[in-house]
């Protein structure tokens, strides 16, 4: 199972674009990259998933370089409500997923 | 309906009590999960059910006993818990287990063991 490494925490300001990078050097050929968001005392919520190049939805964009050894979650024009923990997950072995330590994003006014 | 519901929201129990946590989904998902999350830590997988059969038990102590009565329901029976078992217990479901399946999480049950 690919191990992921993310920054422990990040600060940004309202209205800014935030990019959170995740390293996954041992990603396997069939692995997908998935990002979840978690607010305090709530369950994680799926944000976006991709395999290669770029994926965009109404919430975020995910950039994946050709070697797939890293990925970047991009949140456009963040607001205070985007303050949360963001988890990068890679692949699944058998039936389980393993959450890494995540990135605590703090948006300042 | 893309919601996973969990009851109760909060639970306080003594070390000799028996209680149960309940989880329900009506999305037709055939995989359901229990996670445990301590404060400021990531969720840790406890159990996976696939097509109502237990497929993964992450070496969880026997004082935690999962049950999947049908494809929509998942229970976690608690007995003789320890104070260190106090945590947020999260239930999740996905279309199927395995592969890059998106998991839908419930709001969790906050458990305090005295």
Tab-separated table of C-alpha atoms in Angstrom:
chain	number	residue	atom	x	y	z
A	1	UNK	CA	0.000	0.000	0.000
A	2	UNK	CA	1.487	3.331	-1.085
A	3	UNK	CA	2.430	5.572	1.793
A	4	UNK	CA	1.586	9.247	1.545
A	5	UNK	CA	3.351	12.298	2.912
A	6	UNK	CA	1.641	15.655	3.317
A	7	UNK	CA	2.491	18.894	5.116
A	8	UNK	CA	1.216	18.746	8.676
A	9	UNK	CA	-0.400	22.170	8.494
A	10	UNK	CA	-0.912	25.166	6.241
A	11	UNK	CA	-2.279	28.673	6.705
A	12	UNK	CA	-3.835	30.818	4.008
A	13	UNK	CA	-6.137	33.803	3.652
A	14	UNK	CA	-9.655	34.092	2.402
A	15	UNK	CA	-9.881	34.508	-1.350
A	16	UNK	CA	-6.517	32.873	-2.013
A	17	UNK	CA	-5.893	29.707	-3.997
A	18	UNK	CA	-4.525	26.919	-1.804
A	19	UNK	CA	-2.410	24.063	-3.106
A	20	UNK	CA	-1.724	21.028	-0.925
A	21	UNK	CA	0.829	18.574	-2.243
A	22	UNK	CA	0.946	14.888	-1.381
A	23	UNK	CA	3.936	12.636	-2.064
A	24	UNK	CA	3.361	8.969	-2.873
A	25	UNK	CA	6.622	7.629	-4.279
A	26	UNK	CA	5.555	3.975	-4.168
A	27	UNK	CA	2.235	4.356	-5.967
A	28	UNK	CA	1.227	1.223	-7.883
A	29	UNK	CA	0.059	1.097	-11.482
A	30	UNK	CA	-3.577	0.495	-10.570
A	31	UNK	CA	-3.750	2.924	-7.657
A	32	UNK	CA	-6.016	5.966	-7.728
A	33	UNK	CA	-5.448	9.135	-5.716
A	34	UNK	CA	-8.317	10.304	-3.542
A	35	UNK	CA	-8.712	13.345	-1.313
A	36	UNK	CA	-11.071	13.671	1.638
A	37	UNK	CA	-11.960	16.692	3.768
A	38	UNK	CA	-12.837	16.454	7.446
A	39	UNK	CA	-14.333	19.117	9.697
A	40	UNK	CA	-14.078	18.759	13.492
A	41	UNK	CA	-16.418	16.125	14.946
A	42	UNK	CA	-17.677	15.092	11.498
A	43	UNK	CA	-16.910	12.187	9.214
A	44	UNK	CA	-14.545	12.680	6.257
A	45	UNK	CA	-16.127	13.830	3.017
A	46	UNK	CA	-14.944	12.858	-0.471
A	47	UNK	CA	-13.551	15.799	-2.419
A	48	UNK	CA	-11.959	14.493	-5.584
A	49	UNK	CA	-10.286	11.474	-7.157
A	50	UNK	CA	-7.949	11.026	-10.087
A	51	UNK	CA	-5.570	8.659	-11.814
A	52	UNK	CA	-3.451	10.919	-14.008
A	53	UNK	CA	-3.165	14.441	-15.443
A	54	UNK	CA	-5.877	16.773	-14.186
A	55	UNK	CA	-9.317	16.352	-12.708
A	56	UNK	CA	-11.659	19.207	-11.847
A	57	UNK	CA	-15.013	19.316	-10.143
A	58	UNK	CA	-17.125	22.051	-8.582
A	59	UNK	CA	-15.049	22.017	-5.401
A	60	UNK	CA	-11.423	21.462	-6.358
A	61	UNK	CA	-8.851	20.461	-8.935
A	62	UNK	CA	-6.371	17.623	-8.716
A	63	UNK	CA	-3.100	17.788	-10.594
A	64	UNK	CA	-1.106	14.598	-11.123
A	65	UNK	CA	2.240	14.649	-12.952
A	66	UNK	CA	3.198	11.979	-15.446
A	67	UNK	CA	5.254	9.936	-12.966
A	68	UNK	CA	2.311	9.959	-10.493
A	69	UNK	CA	4.687	10.126	-7.534
A	70	UNK	CA	2.910	13.176	-6.181
A	71	UNK	CA	-0.369	15.000	-6.537
A	72	UNK	CA	-1.616	18.488	-5.729
A	73	UNK	CA	-5.057	19.381	-4.473
A	74	UNK	CA	-5.991	22.913	-5.519
A	75	UNK	CA	-8.769	24.810	-3.741
A	76	UNK	CA	-9.712	28.014	-5.585
A	77	UNK	CA	-10.576	31.153	-3.629
A	78	UNK	CA	-10.847	29.602	-0.192
A	79	UNK	CA	-13.175	30.862	2.507
A	80	UNK	CA	-13.169	30.479	6.282
A	81	UNK	CA	-15.406	27.417	5.897
A	82	UNK	CA	-12.596	25.576	4.099
A	83	UNK	CA	-10.721	25.311	7.391
A	84	UNK	CA	-10.467	21.539	7.840
A	85	UNK	CA	-8.131	18.562	7.680
A	86	UNK	CA	-7.402	17.289	4.175
A	87	UNK	CA	-6.363	13.680	3.655
A	88	UNK	CA	-4.622	12.258	0.607
A	89	UNK	CA	-5.147	8.520	0.084
A	90	UNK	CA	-3.583	6.312	-2.530
A	91	UNK	CA	-4.907	3.007	-3.741
A	92	UNK	CA	-6.495	0.258	-1.766
A	93	UNK	CA	-5.046	-3.057	-0.857
A	94	UNK	CA	-7.754	-5.689	-0.629
A	95	UNK	CA	-10.735	-3.962	0.954
A	96	UNK	CA	-9.173	-1.283	3.059
A	97	UNK	CA	-7.966	2.249	2.840
A	98	UNK	CA	-5.505	3.814	5.226
A	99	UNK	CA	-5.639	7.477	6.166
A	100	UNK	CA	-2.333	9.303	6.501
A	101	UNK	CA	-1.816	12.106	8.983
A	102	UNK	CA	-3.507	14.708	6.790
A	103	UNK	CA	-2.942	18.433	6.400
A	104	UNK	CA	-4.597	20.878	8.787
A	105	UNK	CA	-5.584	23.862	6.676
A	106	UNK	CA	-6.358	27.063	8.553
A	107	UNK	CA	-7.943	29.897	6.609
A	108	UNK	CA	-7.476	33.352	8.067
A	109	UNK	CA	-9.750	36.357	7.478
B	1	UNK	CA	-30.232	9.740	-0.566
B	2	UNK	CA	-26.453	9.888	-0.079
B	3	UNK	CA	-26.551	9.871	3.685
B	4	UNK	CA	-25.067	7.522	6.224
B	5	UNK	CA	-26.763	7.872	9.598
B	6	UNK	CA	-25.332	6.875	12.953
B	7	UNK	CA	-26.967	6.589	16.351
B	8	UNK	CA	-26.490	7.662	19.016
B	9	UNK	CA	-24.558	10.888	18.436
B	10	UNK	CA	-23.056	10.714	21.908
B	11	UNK	CA	-22.650	7.826	24.330
B	12	UNK	CA	-21.278	7.650	27.843
B	13	UNK	CA	-20.764	4.209	29.312
B	14	UNK	CA	-19.077	2.544	32.225
B	15	UNK	CA	-16.523	-0.209	31.834
B	16	UNK	CA	-19.059	-2.884	32.778
B	17	UNK	CA	-21.814	-1.712	30.443
B	18	UNK	CA	-22.972	-3.244	27.184
B	19	UNK	CA	-24.033	-0.852	24.460
B	20	UNK	CA	-24.410	-0.831	20.684
B	21	UNK	CA	-23.669	1.692	17.967
B	22	UNK	CA	-25.874	1.661	14.895
B	23	UNK	CA	-25.226	2.704	11.312
B	24	UNK	CA	-27.633	2.789	8.384
B	25	UNK	CA	-27.398	3.589	4.676
B	26	UNK	CA	-29.939	3.360	1.881
B	27	UNK	CA	-27.659	3.907	-1.101
B	28	UNK	CA	-27.561	0.248	-2.065
B	29	UNK	CA	-23.922	0.010	-1.033
B	30	UNK	CA	-22.598	-3.487	-0.411
B	31	UNK	CA	-19.530	-2.539	1.641
B	32	UNK	CA	-19.673	-1.018	5.110
B	33	UNK	CA	-16.896	0.002	7.467
B	34	UNK	CA	-16.183	0.913	11.084
B	35	UNK	CA	-13.403	3.364	11.918
B	36	UNK	CA	-12.104	4.681	15.215
B	37	UNK	CA	-10.745	8.203	15.448
B	38	UNK	CA	-8.924	9.709	18.414
B	39	UNK	CA	-8.582	13.466	18.784
B	40	UNK	CA	-6.264	15.079	16.217
B	41	UNK	CA	-5.491	11.696	14.665
B	42	UNK	CA	-6.607	10.176	11.344
B	43	UNK	CA	-9.408	7.600	11.237
B	44	UNK	CA	-8.201	4.041	11.842
B	45	UNK	CA	-9.941	1.179	10.093
B	46	UNK	CA	-11.483	-1.416	12.428
B	47	UNK	CA	-13.753	-3.657	10.338
B	48	UNK	CA	-14.913	-4.084	6.746
B	49	UNK	CA	-18.069	-5.869	5.683
B	50	UNK	CA	-18.492	-6.884	2.078
B	51	UNK	CA	-21.865	-8.295	1.002
B	52	UNK	CA	-22.807	-8.659	4.671
B	53	UNK	CA	-19.764	-10.791	5.420
B	54	UNK	CA	-16.870	-9.663	7.584
B	55	UNK	CA	-13.920	-9.366	5.231
B	56	UNK	CA	-11.407	-7.444	7.332
B	57	UNK	CA	-10.816	-7.273	11.072
B	58	UNK	CA	-7.829	-5.083	11.832
B	59	UNK	CA	-6.876	-7.030	14.964
B	60	UNK	CA	-9.531	-5.248	16.973
B	61	UNK	CA	-10.009	-6.440	20.603
B	62	UNK	CA	-12.934	-8.763	21.142
B	63	UNK	CA	-14.683	-6.220	23.360
B	64	UNK	CA	-15.739	-4.703	20.009
B	65	UNK	CA	-18.119	-6.988	18.133
B	66	UNK	CA	-19.439	-5.966	14.709
B	67	UNK	CA	-22.653	-7.207	13.177
B	68	UNK	CA	-24.198	-6.694	9.750
B	69	UNK	CA	-27.861	-7.820	9.947
B	70	UNK	CA	-28.570	-6.800	6.342
B	71	UNK	CA	-27.080	-4.772	3.531
B	72	UNK	CA	-28.339	-1.470	4.972
B	73	UNK	CA	-27.430	-1.872	8.633
B	74	UNK	CA	-24.205	-2.153	10.553
B	75	UNK	CA	-23.904	-2.466	14.307
B	76	UNK	CA	-20.964	-2.304	16.670
B	77	UNK	CA	-21.568	-4.033	19.996
B	78	UNK	CA	-19.490	-2.761	22.889
B	79	UNK	CA	-18.751	-4.669	26.081
B	80	UNK	CA	-16.266	-4.171	28.903
B	81	UNK	CA	-14.612	-1.219	27.239
B	82	UNK	CA	-11.625	0.631	28.645
B	83	UNK	CA	-11.241	4.408	29.060
B	84	UNK	CA	-8.711	4.408	26.203
B	85	UNK	CA	-11.524	3.270	23.902
B	86	UNK	CA	-13.060	6.726	24.182
B	87	UNK	CA	-13.081	8.135	20.650
B	88	UNK	CA	-15.221	9.124	17.674
B	89	UNK	CA	-16.543	5.993	15.955
B	90	UNK	CA	-17.228	6.469	12.278
B	91	UNK	CA	-19.268	4.316	9.955
B	92	UNK	CA	-18.828	4.449	6.188
B	93	UNK	CA	-20.188	2.703	3.124
B	94	UNK	CA	-19.212	2.294	-0.515
B	95	UNK	CA	-20.641	0.617	-3.588
B	96	UNK	CA	-18.336	-2.298	-3.092
B	97	UNK	CA	-15.180	-3.024	-1.185
B	98	UNK	CA	-11.856	-2.903	-2.936
B	99	UNK	CA	-10.609	-0.682	-5.698
B	100	UNK	CA	-10.832	3.117	-5.657
B	101	UNK	CA	-14.351	3.198	-4.263
B	102	UNK	CA	-15.544	6.443	-2.721
B	103	UNK	CA	-16.519	5.999	0.890
B	104	UNK	CA	-19.444	7.907	2.358
B	105	UNK	CA	-19.034	8.593	6.045
B	106	UNK	CA	-21.588	9.147	8.751
B	107	UNK	CA	-21.261	11.913	11.354
B	108	UNK	CA	-19.921	9.508	13.949
B	109	UNK	CA	-20.738	8.534	17.519
B	110	UNK	CA	-18.718	10.277	20.217
B	111	UNK	CA	-18.027	7.623	22.868
B	112	UNK	CA	-16.798	8.312	26.382
B	113	UNK	CA	-15.876	5.368	28.588
B	114	UNK	CA	-15.713	6.121	32.287
